[in-house]
CSV table of C-alpha atoms in Angstrom, one decimal:
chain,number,residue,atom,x,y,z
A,1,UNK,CA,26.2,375.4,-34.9
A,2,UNK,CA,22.6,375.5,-34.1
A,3,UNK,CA,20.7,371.9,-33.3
A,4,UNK,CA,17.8,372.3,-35.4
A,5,UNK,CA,16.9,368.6,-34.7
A,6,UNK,CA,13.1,368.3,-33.3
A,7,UNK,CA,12.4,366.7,-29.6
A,8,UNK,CA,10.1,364.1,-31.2
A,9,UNK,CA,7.9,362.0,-29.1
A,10,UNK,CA,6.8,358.2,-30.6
A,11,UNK,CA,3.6,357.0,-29.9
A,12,UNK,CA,3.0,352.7,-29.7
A,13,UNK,CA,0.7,349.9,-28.4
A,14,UNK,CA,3.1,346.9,-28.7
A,15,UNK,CA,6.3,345.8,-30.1
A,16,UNK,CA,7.1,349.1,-32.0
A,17,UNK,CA,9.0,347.6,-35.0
A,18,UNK,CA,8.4,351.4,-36.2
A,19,UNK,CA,9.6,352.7,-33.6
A,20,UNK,CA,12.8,350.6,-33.7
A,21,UNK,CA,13.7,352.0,-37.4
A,22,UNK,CA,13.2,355.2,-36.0
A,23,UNK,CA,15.5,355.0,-33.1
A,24,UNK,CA,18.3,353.9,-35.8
A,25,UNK,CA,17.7,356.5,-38.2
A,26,UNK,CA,17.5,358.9,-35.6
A,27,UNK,CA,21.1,357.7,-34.6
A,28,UNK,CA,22.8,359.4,-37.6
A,29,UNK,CA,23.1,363.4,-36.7
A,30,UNK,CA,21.5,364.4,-40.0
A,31,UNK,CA,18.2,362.9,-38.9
A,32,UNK,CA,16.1,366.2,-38.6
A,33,UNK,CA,14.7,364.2,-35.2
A,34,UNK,CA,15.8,363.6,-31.7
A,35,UNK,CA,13.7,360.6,-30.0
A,36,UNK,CA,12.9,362.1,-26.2
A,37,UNK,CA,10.0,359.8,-25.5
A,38,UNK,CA,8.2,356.6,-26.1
A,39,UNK,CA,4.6,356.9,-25.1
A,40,UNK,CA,2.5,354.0,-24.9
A,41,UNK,CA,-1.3,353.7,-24.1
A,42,UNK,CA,-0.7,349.8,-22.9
A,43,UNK,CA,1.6,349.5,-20.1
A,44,UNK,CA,2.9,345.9,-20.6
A,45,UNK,CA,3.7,346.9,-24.4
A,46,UNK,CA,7.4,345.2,-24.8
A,47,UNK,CA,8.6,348.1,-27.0
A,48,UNK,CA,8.8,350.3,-23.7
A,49,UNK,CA,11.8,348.0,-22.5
A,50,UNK,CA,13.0,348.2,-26.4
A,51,UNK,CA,13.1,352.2,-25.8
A,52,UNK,CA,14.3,352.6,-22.5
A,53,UNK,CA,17.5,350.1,-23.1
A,54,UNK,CA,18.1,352.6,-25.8
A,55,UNK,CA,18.5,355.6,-23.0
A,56,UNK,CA,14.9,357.0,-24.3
A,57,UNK,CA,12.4,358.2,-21.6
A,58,UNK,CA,8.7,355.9,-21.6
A,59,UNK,CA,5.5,356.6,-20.5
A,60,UNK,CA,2.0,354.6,-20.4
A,61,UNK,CA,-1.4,355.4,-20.3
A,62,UNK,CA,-3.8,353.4,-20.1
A,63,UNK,CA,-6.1,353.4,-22.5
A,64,UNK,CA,-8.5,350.7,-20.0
A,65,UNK,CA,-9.1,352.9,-17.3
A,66,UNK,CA,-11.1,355.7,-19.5
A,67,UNK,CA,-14.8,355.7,-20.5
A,68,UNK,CA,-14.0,356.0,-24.4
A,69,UNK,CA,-11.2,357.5,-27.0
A,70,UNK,CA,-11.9,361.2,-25.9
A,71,UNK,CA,-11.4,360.6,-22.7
A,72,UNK,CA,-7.9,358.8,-23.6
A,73,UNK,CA,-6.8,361.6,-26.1
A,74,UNK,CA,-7.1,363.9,-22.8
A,75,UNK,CA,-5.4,362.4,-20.5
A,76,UNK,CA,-3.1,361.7,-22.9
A,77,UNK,CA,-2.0,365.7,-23.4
C-alpha cells in the first residue's frame, strides 16, 4: 500500500501548544500528515526541544537579523 501521508512542515515562535496536538494526531497512521520539521523564526523558542525529543527535525531563523518581514519570508524558503 501507497503512503499517501504529506511531509508536513510546522511553523512556531514559542511554546507550540499547536504544534504539540499536531504531533499526537499525527501519531495515529490515518492522519493524512507526517510531521518532518519544526521551523521556528526564534531560536530559543522552547517548542524546538518539545519537537526534537519527539524524533522531529528543527530549524530557526531568525527573524532579528533581517531588515523587515520580506526579507524574513526569503530567507525563510
Amino acid at each position: 500500500m501507497r503512503n499517501t501521508r504529506r511531509r508536513t512542515a510546522i511553523l512556531i515562535s514559542g511554546r507550540g501548544s499547536n504544534m504539540a496536538s499536531l504531533i499526537a494526531a499525527a501519531r495515529h497512521h490515518d492522519y493524512p500528515a507526517e510531521i518532518a520539521l519544526v521551523l521556528s523564526n526564534r531560536p530559543e523558542a522552547p517548542g524546538l526541544a518539545y519537537a526534537k525529543e519527539h524524533n522531529i527535525a528543527t530549524a530557526a531563523v531568525d527573524h532579528k537579523i533581517y531588515a523587515g518581514r520580506e526579507a524574513f519570508e526569503a530567507g525563510v524558503a
